[in-house]
Short mmCIF file of C-alpha atoms in Angstrom, two decimals:
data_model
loop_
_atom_site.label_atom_id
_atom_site.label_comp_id
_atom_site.label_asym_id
_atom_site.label_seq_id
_atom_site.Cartn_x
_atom_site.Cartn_y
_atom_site.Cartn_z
CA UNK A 221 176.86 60.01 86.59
CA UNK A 222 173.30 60.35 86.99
CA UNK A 223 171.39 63.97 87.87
CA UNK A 224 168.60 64.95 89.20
CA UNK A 225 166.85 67.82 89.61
CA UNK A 226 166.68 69.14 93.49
CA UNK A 227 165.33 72.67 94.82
CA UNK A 228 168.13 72.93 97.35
CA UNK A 229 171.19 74.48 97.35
CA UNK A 230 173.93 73.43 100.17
CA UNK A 231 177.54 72.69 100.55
CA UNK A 232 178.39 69.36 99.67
CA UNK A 233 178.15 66.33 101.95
CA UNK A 234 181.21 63.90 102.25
CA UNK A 235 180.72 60.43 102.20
CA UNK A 236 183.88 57.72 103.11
CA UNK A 237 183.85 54.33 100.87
CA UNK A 238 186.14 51.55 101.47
CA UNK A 239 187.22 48.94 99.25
CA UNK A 240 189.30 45.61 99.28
CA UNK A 241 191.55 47.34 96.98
CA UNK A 242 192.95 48.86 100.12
CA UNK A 243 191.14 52.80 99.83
CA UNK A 244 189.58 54.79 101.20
CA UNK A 245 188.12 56.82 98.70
CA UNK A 246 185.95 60.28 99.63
CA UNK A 247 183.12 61.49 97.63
CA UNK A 248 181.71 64.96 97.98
CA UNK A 249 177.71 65.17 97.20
CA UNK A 250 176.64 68.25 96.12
CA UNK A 251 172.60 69.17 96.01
CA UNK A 252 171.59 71.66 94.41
CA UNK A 253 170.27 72.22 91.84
CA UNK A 254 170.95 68.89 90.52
CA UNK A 255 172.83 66.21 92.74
CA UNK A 256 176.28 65.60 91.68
CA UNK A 257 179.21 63.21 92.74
CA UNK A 258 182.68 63.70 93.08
CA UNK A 259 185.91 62.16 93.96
CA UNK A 260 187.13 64.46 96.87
CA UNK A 261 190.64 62.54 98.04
CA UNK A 262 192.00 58.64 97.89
CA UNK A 263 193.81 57.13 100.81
CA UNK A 264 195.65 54.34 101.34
CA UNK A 265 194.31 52.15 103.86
CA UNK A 266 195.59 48.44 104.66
CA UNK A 267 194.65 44.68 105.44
CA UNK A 268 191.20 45.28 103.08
CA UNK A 269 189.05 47.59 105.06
CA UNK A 270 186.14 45.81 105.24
CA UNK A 271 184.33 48.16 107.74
CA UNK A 272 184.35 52.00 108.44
CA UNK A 273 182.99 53.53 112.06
CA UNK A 274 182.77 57.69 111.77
CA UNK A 275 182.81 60.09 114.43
CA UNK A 276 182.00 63.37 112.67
CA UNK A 277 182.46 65.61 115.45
CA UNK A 278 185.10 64.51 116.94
CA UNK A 279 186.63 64.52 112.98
CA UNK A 280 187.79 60.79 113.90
CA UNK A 281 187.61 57.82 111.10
CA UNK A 282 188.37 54.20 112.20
CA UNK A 283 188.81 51.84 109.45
CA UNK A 284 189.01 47.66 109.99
CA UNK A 285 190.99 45.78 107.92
CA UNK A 286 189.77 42.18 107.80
CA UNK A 287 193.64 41.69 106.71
CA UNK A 288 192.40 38.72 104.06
CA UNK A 289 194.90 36.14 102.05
CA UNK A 290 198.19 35.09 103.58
CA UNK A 291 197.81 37.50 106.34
CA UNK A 292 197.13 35.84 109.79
CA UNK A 293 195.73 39.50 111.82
CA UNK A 294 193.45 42.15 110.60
CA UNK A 295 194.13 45.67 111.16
CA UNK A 296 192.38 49.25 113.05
CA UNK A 297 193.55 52.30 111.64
CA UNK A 298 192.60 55.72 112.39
CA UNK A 299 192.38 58.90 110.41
CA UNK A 300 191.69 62.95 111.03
CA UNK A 301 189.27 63.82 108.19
CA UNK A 302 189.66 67.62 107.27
CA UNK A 303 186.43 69.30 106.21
CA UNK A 304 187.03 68.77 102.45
CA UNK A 305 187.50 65.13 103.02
CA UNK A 306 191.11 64.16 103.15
CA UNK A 307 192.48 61.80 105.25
CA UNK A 308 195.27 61.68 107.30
CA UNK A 309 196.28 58.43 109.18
CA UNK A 310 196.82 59.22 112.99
CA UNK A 311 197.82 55.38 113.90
CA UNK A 312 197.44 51.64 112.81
CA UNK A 313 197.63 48.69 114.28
CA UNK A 314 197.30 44.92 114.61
CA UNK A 315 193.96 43.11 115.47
CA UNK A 316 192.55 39.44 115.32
CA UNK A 317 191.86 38.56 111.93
CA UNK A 318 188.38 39.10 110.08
CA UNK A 319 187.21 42.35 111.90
CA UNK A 320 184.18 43.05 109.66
CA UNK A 321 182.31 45.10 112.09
CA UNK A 322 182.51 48.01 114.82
CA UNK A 323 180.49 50.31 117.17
CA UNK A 324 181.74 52.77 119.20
CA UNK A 325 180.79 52.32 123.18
CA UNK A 326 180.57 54.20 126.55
CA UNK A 327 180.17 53.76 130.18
CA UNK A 328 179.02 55.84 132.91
CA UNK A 329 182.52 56.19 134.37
CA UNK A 330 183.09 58.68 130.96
CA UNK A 331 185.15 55.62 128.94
CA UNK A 332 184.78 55.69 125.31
CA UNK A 333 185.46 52.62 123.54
CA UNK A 334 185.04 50.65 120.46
CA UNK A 335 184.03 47.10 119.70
CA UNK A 336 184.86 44.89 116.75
CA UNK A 337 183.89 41.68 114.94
CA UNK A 338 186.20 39.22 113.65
CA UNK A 339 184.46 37.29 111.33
CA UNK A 340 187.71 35.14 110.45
CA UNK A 341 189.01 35.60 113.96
CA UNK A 342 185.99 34.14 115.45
CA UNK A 343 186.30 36.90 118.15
CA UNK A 344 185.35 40.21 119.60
CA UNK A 345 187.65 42.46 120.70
CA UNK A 346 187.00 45.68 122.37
CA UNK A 347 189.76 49.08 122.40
CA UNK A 348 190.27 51.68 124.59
CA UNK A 349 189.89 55.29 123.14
CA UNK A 350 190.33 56.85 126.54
CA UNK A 351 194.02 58.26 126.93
CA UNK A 352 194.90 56.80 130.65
CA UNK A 353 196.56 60.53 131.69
CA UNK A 354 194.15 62.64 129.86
CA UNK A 355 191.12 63.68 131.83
CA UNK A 356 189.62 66.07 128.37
CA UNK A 357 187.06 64.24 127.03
CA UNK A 358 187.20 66.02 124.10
CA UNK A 359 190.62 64.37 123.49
CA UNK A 360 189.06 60.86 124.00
CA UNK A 361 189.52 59.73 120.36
CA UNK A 362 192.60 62.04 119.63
CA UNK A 363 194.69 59.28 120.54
CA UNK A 364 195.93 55.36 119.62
CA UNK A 365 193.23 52.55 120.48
CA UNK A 366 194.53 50.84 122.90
CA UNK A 367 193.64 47.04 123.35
CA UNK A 368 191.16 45.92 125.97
CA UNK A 369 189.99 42.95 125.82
CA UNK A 370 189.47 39.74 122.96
CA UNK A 371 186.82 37.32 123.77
CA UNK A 372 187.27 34.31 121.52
CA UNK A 373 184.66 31.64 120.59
CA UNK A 374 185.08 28.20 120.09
CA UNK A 375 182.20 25.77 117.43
CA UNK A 376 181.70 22.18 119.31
CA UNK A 377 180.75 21.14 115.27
CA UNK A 378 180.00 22.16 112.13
CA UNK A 379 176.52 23.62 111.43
CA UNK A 380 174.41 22.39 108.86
CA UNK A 381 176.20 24.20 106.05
CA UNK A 382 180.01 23.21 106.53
CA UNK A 383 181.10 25.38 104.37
CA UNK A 384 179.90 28.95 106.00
CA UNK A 385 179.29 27.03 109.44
CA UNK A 386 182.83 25.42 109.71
CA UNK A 387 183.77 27.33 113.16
CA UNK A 388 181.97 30.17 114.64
CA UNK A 389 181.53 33.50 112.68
CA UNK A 390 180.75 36.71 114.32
CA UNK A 391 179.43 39.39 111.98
CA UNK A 392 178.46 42.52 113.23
CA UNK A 393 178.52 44.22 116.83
CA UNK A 394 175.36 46.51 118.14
CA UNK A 395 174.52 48.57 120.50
CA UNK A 396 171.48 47.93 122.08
CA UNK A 397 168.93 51.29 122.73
CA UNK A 398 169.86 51.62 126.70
CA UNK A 399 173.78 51.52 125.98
CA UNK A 400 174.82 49.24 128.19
CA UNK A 401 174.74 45.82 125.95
CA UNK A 402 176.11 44.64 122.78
CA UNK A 403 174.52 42.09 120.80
CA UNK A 404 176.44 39.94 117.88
CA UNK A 405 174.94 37.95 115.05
CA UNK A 406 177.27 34.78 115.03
CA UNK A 407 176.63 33.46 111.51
CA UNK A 408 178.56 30.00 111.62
CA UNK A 409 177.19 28.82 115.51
CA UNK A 410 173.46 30.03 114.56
CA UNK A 411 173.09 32.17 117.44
CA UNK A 412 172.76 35.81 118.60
CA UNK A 413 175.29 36.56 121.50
CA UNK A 414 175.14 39.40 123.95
CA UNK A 415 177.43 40.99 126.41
CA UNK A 416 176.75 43.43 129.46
CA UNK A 417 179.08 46.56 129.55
CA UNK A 418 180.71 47.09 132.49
CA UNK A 419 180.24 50.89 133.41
CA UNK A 420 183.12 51.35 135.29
CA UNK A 421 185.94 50.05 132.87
CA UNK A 422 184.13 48.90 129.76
CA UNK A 423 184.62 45.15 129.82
CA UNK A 424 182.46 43.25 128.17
CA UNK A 425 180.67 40.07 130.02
CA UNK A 426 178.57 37.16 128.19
CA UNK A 427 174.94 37.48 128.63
CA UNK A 428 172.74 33.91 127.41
CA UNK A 429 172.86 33.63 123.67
CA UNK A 430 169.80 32.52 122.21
CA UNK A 431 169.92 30.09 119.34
CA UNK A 432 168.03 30.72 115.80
CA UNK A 433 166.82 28.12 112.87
CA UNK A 434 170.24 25.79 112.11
CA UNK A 435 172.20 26.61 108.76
CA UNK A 436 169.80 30.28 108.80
CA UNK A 437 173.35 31.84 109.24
CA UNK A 438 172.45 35.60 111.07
CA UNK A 439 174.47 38.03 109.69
CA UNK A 440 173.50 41.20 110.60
CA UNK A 441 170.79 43.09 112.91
CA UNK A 442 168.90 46.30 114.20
CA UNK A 443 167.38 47.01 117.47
CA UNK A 444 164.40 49.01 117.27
CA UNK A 445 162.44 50.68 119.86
CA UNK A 446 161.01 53.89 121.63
CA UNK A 447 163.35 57.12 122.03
CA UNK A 448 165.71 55.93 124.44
CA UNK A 449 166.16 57.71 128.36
CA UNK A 450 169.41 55.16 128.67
CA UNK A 451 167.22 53.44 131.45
CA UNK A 452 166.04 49.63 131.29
CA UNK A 453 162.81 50.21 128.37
CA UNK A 454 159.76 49.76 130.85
CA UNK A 455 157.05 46.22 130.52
CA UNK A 456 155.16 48.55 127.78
CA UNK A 457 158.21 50.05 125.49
CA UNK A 458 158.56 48.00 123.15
CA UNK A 459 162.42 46.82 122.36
CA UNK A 460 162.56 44.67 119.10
CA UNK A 461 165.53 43.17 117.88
CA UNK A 462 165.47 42.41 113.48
CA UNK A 463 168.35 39.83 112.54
CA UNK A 464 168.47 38.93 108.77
CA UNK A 465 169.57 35.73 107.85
CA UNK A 466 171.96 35.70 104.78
CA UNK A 467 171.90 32.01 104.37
CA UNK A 468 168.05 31.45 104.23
CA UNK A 469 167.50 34.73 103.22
CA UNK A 470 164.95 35.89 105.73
CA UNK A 471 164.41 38.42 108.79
CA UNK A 472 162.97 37.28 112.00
CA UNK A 473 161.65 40.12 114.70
CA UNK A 474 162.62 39.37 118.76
CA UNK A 475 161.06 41.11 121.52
CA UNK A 476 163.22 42.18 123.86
CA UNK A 477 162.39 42.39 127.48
CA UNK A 478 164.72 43.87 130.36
CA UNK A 479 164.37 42.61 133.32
CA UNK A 480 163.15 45.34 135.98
CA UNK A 481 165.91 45.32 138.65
CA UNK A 482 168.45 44.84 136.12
CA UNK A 483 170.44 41.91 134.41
CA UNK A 484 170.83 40.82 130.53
CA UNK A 485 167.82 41.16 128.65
CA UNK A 486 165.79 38.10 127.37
CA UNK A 487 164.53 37.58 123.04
CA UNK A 488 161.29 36.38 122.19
CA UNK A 489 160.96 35.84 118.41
CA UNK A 490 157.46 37.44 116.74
CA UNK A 491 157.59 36.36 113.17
CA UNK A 492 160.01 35.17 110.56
CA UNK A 493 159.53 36.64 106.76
CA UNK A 494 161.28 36.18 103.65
CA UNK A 495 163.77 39.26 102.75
CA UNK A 496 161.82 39.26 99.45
CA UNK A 497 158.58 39.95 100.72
CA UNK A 498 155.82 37.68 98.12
CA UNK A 499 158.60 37.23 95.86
CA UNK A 500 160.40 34.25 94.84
CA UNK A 501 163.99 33.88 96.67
CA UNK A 502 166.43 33.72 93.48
CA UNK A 503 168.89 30.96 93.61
CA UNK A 504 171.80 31.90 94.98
CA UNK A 505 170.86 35.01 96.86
CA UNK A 506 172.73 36.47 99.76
CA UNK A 507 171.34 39.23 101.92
CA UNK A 508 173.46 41.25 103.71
CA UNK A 509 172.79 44.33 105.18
CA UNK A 510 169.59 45.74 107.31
CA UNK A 511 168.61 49.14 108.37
CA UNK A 512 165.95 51.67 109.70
CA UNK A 513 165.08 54.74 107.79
CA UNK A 514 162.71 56.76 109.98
CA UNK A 515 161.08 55.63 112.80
CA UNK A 516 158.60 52.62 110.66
CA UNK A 517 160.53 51.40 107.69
CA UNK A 518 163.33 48.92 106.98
CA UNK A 519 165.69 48.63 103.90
CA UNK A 520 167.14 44.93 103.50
CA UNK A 521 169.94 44.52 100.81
CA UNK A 522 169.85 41.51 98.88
CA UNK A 523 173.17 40.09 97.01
CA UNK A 524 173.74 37.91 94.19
CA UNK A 525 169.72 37.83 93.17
CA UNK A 526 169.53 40.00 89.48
CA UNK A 527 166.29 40.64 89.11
CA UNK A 528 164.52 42.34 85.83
CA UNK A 529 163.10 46.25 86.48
CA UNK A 530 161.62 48.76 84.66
CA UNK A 531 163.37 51.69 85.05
CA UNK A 532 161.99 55.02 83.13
CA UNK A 533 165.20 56.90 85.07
CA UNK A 534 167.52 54.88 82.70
CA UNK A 535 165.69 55.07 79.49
CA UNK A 536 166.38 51.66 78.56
CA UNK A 537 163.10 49.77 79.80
CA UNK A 538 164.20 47.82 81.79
CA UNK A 539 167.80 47.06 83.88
CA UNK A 540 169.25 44.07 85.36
CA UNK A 541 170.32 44.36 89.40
CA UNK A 542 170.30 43.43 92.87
CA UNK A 543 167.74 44.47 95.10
CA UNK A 544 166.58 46.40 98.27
CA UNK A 545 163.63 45.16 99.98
CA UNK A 546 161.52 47.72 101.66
CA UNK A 547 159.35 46.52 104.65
CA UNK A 548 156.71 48.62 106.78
CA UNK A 549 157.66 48.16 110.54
CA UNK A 550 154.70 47.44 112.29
CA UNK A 551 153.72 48.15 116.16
CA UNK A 552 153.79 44.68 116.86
CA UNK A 553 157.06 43.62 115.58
CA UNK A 554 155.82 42.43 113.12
CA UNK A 555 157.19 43.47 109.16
CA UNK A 556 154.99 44.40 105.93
CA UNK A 557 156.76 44.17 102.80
CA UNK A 558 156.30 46.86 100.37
CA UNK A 559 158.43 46.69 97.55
CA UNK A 560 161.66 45.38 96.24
CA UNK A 561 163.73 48.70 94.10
CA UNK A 562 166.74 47.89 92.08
CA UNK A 563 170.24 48.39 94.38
CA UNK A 564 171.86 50.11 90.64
CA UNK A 565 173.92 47.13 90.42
CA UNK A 566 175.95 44.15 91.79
CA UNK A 567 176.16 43.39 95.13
CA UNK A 568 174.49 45.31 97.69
CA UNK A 569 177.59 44.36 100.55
CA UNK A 570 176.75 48.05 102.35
CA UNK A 571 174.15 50.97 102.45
CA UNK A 572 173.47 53.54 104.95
CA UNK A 573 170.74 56.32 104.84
CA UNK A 574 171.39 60.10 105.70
CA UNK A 575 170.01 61.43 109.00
CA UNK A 576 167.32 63.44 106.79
CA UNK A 577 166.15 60.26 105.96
CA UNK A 578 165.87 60.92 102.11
CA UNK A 579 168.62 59.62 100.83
CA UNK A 580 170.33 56.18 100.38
CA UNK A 581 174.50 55.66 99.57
CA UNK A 582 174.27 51.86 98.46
CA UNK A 583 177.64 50.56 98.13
CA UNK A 584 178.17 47.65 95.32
CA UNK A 585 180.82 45.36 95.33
CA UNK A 586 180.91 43.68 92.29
CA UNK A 587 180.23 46.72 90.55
CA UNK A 588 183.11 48.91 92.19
CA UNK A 589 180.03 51.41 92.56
CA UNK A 590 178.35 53.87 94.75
CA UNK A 591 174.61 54.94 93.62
CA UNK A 592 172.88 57.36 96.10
CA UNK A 593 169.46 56.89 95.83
CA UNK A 594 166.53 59.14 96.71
CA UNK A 595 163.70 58.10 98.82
CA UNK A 596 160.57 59.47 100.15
CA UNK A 597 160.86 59.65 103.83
CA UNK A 598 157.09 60.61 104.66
CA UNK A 599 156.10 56.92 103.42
CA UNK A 600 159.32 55.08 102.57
CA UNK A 601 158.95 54.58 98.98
CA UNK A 602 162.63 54.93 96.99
CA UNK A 603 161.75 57.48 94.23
CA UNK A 604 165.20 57.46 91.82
CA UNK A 605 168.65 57.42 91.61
CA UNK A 606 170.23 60.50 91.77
CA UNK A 607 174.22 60.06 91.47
CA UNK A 608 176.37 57.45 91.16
CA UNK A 609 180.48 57.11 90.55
CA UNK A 610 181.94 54.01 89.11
CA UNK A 611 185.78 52.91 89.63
CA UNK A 612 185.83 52.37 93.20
CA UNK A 613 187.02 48.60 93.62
CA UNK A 614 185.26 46.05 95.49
CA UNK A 615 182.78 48.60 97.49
CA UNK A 616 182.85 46.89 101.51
CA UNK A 617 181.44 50.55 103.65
CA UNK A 618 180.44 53.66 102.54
CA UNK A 619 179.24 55.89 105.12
CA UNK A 620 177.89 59.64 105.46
CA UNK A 621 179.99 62.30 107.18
CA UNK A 622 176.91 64.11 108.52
#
């Protein structure tokens, strides 16, 4: 456990980890005056949750099972989370294999909806959250996801690592700013794939993909742009889209333009950097998740790379871990690295930052840890780490109940 010392006092703030050791586990963050954290509740979950989608108001949890080993489909269960942070399952069911990913969706027509990943499925399938006799909106997500639609993908041939690029490999599904498409890194076909939603019923229908460097291997992404009307961005809003690359270990920025009487929108790339800014790539290195923290920075994780830092926080000197790259988002698209900061251990799989934008949950898989980390979110600079908790299995998600 580590403390540190914070002004506030407020009720604690749940966070939901998953882990391949199939649970859920809920940790309550208190603030004030020192940040503590605690195991709130552990639920069962199934098929190794490899991905966690929250809707806090709605008091809705969907967890995806990638359903890995002998098993041959993945799974989607959901759960009402209580106010203290226990779980209790509402339904489960089957789904392709792999599903790594998910974002909820809507449409115009008032559908809610949520889309998945299957990384080992080499699909995307898409589930109703819309009861079909229930007008109540409020009720959307009250009741079983129903299956809408699976669009599967087919490799013509291995990429140029055979290994990761055997058949295709979506990764992650996400929403672009105006709602109305989904974009998918596709790590084994080297390509970024996106899909027009239908506003009447949801369906999902193939835009162009646009290829990327062979064997780069995208693996996840973040569109970034102005504060969103839900209209088509105009010629002068700038609309980029950041994909990081886990098998060269790099981020490239696309513009995105949207064409003015409507239809998929087009990529341009800007620039491609190294996830470690000026630093050497370490052999072996995997990065893996990307995010925004305010409206100008970006927070990369990087796996399987130890690197040596001094740490005063720890007292020891200096500590062996993973890394976050931090990287100043500039007007252009273009990125400026600023530092790398330690992850607090092994395997940076998942992070997410609060809405405040001053803290960090990083979730590390090899370490069966969560360390929340405390940033400045004026400039972007991580400060400390201010809590951890140890014993969670192989960390996949961990995401704030805010």
């Amino acid at each position: 456990m580590v403390a540190s010392t914070n002004s506030s006092s407020a009720a604690a703030i749940n966070l939901y980890v998953s882990s391949y050791e199939n649970k859920i586990t809920t940790l309550a963050l208190s603030r004030g005056p020192s940040y503590k954290l605690d195991v709130a509740s552990t639920t069962d979950s199934a098929c190794n949750p490899g991905w966690l989608v929250i809707d806090s108001e709605a008091r809705s949890l969907y967890c995806i099972g990638e359903g890995l080993g002998t098993s041959t489909q993945g799974a989607l269960s959901t759960f009402r989370a209580s106010g203290d942070g226990r779980l209790v399952r509402t339904s489960h069911g089957a789904t392709p294999l792999g599903g790594c990913s998910g974002v909820f969706f809507s449409t115009e027509a008032g559908g809610l909806f949520l889309a998945i990943a299957h990384y080992q499925g080499s699909a995307i399938s898409t589930w109703s959250l819309n009861h079909p006799t229930d007008n109540d909106v409020t009720k959307y997500k009250s009741y079983t996801p129903i299956l809408l639609q699976t669009i599967d993908f087919v490799l013509a041939r291995p990429g140029p690592n055979p290994i990761r690029q055997e058949k295709c490999h979506p990764h992650q599904v996400i929403l672009d700013p105006t709602g109305k498409f989904i974009s998918c890194p596709d790590l084994g076909a080297d390509m970024v794939r996106t899909f027009a939603i239908s506003q009447i019923n949801g369906m999902l229908k193939e835009c162009p993909a646009f290829g990327v460097t062979p064997g780069a291997g995208p693996r996840h992404a973040v569109f970034v742009s102005p504060p969103s009307s839900g209209e088509a961005p105009t010629a002068d809003e700038s609309v980029v889209l950041y994909v990081v690359f886990e098998l060269t270990n790099t981020i490239t920025s696309y513009k995105a333009t949207y064409p003015p009487n409507g239809g998929c929108p087009t990529f341009k790339e800007i620039e491609t950097s190294s996830t470690f800014g000026n630093n050497p790539i370490p052999i072996g290195a995997a990065a893996a998740e990307i995010s925004v923290a305010g409206s100008d920075v970006m927070i990369i994780s990087n796996r399987n790379s130890p690197l040596s830092f001094s740490s005063s926080s720890s007292g020891s000197g200096a500590v062996m871990s993973d890394s976050l790259s931090i990287f100043r988002l500039c007007r252009n698209g273009a990125l400026r690295f600023i530092e790398l900061y330690p992850a607090g251990g092994s395997f940076p799989r998942h992070f997410s930052v609060n809405k405040a934008g001053d803290l960090v949950a990083v979730g590390l898989q090899m370490s069966g840890r969560v360390v929340i980390l405390r940033r400045d979110a004026e400039n972007g600079q991580v400060l400390e780490p201010v809590a951890e908790m140890d014993g969670l299995g192989e960390v996949t998600c961990v995401v704030w109940d805010e």
